[in-house]
PDB file of C-alpha atoms in Angstrom:
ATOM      1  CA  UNK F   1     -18.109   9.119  12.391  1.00  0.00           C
ATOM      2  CA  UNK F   2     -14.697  10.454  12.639  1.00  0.00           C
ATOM      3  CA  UNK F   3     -11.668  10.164  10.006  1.00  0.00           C
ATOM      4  CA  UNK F   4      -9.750   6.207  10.949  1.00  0.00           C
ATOM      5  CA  UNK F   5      -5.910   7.623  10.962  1.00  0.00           C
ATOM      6  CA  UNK F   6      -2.832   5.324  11.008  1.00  0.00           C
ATOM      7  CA  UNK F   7      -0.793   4.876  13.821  1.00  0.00           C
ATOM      8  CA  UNK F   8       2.703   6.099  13.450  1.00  0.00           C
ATOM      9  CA  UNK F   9       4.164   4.337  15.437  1.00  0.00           C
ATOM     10  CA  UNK F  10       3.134   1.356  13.954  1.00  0.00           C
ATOM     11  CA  UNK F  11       4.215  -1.166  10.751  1.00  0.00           C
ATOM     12  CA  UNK F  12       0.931  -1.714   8.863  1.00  0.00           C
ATOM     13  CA  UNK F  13       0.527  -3.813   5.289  1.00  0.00           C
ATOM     14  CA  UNK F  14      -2.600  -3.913   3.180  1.00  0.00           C
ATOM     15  CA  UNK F  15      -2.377  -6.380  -0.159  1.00  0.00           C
ATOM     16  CA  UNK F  16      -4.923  -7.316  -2.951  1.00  0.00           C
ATOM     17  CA  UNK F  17      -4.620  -9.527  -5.998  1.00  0.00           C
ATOM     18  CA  UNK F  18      -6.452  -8.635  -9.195  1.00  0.00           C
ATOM     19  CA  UNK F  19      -8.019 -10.279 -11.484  1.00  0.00           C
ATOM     20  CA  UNK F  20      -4.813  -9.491 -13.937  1.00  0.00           C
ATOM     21  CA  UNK F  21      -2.561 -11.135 -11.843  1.00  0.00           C
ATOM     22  CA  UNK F  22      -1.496  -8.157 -10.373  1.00  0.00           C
ATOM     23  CA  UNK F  23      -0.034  -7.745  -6.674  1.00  0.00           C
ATOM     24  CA  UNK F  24      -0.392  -3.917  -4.597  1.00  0.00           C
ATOM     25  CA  UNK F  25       1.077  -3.620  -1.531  1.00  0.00           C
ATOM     26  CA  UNK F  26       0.410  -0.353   0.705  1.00  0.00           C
ATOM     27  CA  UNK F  27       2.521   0.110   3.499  1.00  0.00           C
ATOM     28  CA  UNK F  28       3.230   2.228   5.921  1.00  0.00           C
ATOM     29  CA  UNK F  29       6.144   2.259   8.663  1.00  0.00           C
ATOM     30  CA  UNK F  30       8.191   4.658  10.509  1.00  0.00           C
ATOM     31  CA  UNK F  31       5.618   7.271   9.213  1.00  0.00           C
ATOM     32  CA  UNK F  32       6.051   6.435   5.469  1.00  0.00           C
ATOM     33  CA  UNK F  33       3.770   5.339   3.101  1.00  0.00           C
ATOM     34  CA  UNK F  34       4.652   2.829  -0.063  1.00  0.00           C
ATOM     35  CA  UNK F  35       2.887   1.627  -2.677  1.00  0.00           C
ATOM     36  CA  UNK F  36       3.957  -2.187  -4.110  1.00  0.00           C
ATOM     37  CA  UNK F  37       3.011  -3.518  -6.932  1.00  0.00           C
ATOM     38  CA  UNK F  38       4.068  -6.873  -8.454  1.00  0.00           C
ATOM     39  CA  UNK F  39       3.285  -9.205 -11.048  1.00  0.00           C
ATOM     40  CA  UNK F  40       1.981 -12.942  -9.748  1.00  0.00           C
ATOM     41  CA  UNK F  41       5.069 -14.827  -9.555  1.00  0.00           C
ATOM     42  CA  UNK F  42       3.362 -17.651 -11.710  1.00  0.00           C
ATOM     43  CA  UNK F  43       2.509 -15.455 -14.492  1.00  0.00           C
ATOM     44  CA  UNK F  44       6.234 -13.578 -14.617  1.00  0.00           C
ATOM     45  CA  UNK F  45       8.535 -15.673 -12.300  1.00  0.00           C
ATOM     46  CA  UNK F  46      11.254 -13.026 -13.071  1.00  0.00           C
ATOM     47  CA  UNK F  47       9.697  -9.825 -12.745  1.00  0.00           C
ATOM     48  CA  UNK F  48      10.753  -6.757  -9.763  1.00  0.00           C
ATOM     49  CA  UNK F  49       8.460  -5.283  -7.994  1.00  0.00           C
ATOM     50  CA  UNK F  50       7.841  -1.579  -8.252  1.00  0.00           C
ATOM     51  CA  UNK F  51       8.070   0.919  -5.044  1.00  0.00           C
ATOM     52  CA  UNK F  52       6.569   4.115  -5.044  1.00  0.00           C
ATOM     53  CA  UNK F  53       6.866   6.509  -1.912  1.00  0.00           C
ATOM     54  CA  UNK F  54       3.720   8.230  -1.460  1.00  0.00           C
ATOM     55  CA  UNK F  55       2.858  11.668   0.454  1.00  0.00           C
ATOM     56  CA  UNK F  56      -0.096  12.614   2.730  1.00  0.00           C
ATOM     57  CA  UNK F  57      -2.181  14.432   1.492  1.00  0.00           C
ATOM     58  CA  UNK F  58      -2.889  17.068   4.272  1.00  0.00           C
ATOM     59  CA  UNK F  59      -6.083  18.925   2.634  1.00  0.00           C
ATOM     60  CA  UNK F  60      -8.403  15.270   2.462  1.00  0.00           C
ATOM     61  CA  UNK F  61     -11.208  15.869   5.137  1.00  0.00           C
ATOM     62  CA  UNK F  62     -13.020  12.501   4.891  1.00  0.00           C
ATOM     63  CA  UNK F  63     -10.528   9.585   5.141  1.00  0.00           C
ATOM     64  CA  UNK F  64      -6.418   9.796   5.630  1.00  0.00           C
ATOM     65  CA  UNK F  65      -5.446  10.057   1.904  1.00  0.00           C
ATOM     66  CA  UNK F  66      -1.453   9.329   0.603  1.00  0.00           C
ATOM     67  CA  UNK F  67      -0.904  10.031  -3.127  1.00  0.00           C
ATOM     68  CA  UNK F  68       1.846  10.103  -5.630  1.00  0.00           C
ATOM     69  CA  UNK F  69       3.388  13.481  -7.093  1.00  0.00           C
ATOM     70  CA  UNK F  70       0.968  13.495  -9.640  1.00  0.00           C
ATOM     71  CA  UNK F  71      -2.292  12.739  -7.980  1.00  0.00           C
ATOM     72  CA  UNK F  72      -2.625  10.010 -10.480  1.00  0.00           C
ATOM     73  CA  UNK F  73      -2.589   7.125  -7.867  1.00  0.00           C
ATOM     74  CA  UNK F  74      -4.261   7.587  -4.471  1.00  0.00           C
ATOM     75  CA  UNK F  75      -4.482   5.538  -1.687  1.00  0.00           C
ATOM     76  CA  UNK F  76      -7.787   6.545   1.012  1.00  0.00           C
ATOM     77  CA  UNK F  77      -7.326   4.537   4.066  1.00  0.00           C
ATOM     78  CA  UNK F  78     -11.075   3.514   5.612  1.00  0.00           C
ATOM     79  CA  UNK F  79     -10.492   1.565   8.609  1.00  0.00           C
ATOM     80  CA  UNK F  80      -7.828  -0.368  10.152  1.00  0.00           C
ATOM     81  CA  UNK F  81      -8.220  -3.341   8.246  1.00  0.00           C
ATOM     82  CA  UNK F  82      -8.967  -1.624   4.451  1.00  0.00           C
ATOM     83  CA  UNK F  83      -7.732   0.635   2.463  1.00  0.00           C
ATOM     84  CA  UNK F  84      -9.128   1.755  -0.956  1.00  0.00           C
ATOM     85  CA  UNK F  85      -6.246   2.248  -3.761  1.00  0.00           C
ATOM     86  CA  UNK F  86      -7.718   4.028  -7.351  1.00  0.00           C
ATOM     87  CA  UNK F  87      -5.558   4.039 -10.426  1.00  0.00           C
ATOM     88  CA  UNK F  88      -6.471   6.909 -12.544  1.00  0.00           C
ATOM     89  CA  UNK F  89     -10.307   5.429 -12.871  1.00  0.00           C
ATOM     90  CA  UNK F  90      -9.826   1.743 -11.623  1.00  0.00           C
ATOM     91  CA  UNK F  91     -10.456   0.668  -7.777  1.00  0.00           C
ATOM     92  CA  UNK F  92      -8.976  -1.573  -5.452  1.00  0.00           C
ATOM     93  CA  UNK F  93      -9.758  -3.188  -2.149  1.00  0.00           C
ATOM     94  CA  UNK F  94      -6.464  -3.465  -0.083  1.00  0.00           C
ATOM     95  CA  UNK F  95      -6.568  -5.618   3.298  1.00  0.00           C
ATOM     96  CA  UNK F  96      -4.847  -6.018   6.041  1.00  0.00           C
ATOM     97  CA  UNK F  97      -5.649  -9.500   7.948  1.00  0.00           C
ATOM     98  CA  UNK F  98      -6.400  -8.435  11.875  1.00  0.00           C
ATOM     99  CA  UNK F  99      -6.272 -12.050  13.031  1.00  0.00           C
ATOM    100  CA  UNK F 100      -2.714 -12.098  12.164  1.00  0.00           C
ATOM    101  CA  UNK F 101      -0.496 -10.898  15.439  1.00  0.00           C
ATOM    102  CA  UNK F 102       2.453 -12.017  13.411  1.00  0.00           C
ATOM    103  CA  UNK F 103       3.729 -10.673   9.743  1.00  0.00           C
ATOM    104  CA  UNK F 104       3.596 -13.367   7.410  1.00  0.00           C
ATOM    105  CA  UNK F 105       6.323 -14.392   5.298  1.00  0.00           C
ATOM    106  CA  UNK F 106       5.375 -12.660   2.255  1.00  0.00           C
ATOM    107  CA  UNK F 107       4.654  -9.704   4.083  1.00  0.00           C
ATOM    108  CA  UNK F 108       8.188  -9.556   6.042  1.00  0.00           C
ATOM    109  CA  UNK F 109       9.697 -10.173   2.026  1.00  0.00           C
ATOM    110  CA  UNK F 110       7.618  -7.205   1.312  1.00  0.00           C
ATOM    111  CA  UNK F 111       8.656  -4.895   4.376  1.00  0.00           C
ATOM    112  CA  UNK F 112      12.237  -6.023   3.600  1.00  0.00           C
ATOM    113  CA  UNK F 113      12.394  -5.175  -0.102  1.00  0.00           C
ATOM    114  CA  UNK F 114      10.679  -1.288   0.470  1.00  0.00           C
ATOM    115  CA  UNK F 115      13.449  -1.331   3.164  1.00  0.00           C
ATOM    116  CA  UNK F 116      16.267  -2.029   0.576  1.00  0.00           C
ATOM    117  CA  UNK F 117      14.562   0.295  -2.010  1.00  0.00           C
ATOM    118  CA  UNK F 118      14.192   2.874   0.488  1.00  0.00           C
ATOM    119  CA  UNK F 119      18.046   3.244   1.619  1.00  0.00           C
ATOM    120  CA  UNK F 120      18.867   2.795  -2.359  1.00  0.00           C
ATOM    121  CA  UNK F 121      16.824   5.605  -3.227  1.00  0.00           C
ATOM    122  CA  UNK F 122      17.073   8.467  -0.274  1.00  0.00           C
TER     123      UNK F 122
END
């Protein structure tokens, strides 16, 4: 079985909810990985989402691998419709739907806001 990599030419978005109303986002576009997280709008209407860029890391044999500076959060991608986030000890499911040809809006509001975040922060 060989090593699913993303495509970089290619805008991809995996998202999971928690069970503590949490919100993670992983995306990747223009060959640039993010991580999102937010809370669920009905638990903290008012709350920003978080951004964090995340880096390949080049020495992961088994599965395409992005983490932050500290190794502390890592994101292992597994196919082209999953990818498995793990904060410090805790694991998440992140999915991408592959019915949908067509970002949805919550996705495009995501893509938008790393956009923003990104030119505020280079």
């Amino acid at each position: 079985m060989s090593t699913y990599k993303l495509d970089q030419g290619k805008t991809v978005i995996y998202s999971g909810k928690t069970f503590l109303f949490k919100n993670y986002y992983f995306t990747f576009k223009d060959n640039q990985a993010t991580l999102v997280y937010t809370q669920d709008v009905k638990l903290a209407p008012q709350s920003e989402p978080i951004f964090l860029a995340l880096k390949e890391n080049k020495n992961s044999r088994k599965f395409q691998e992005f983490t932050d500076s500290s190794n502390s959060i890592i994101v292992k991608i597994i196919s082209e419709n999953e990818v498995r986030l793990q904060l410090d000890k805790t694991r998440y499911t992140l999915r991408n739907n592959p019915i949908e040809t067509v970002l949805s809006l919550e996705n495009k509001a995501i893509l938008a806001d790393v956009d923003i975040w990104k030119q505020e922060h280079q």
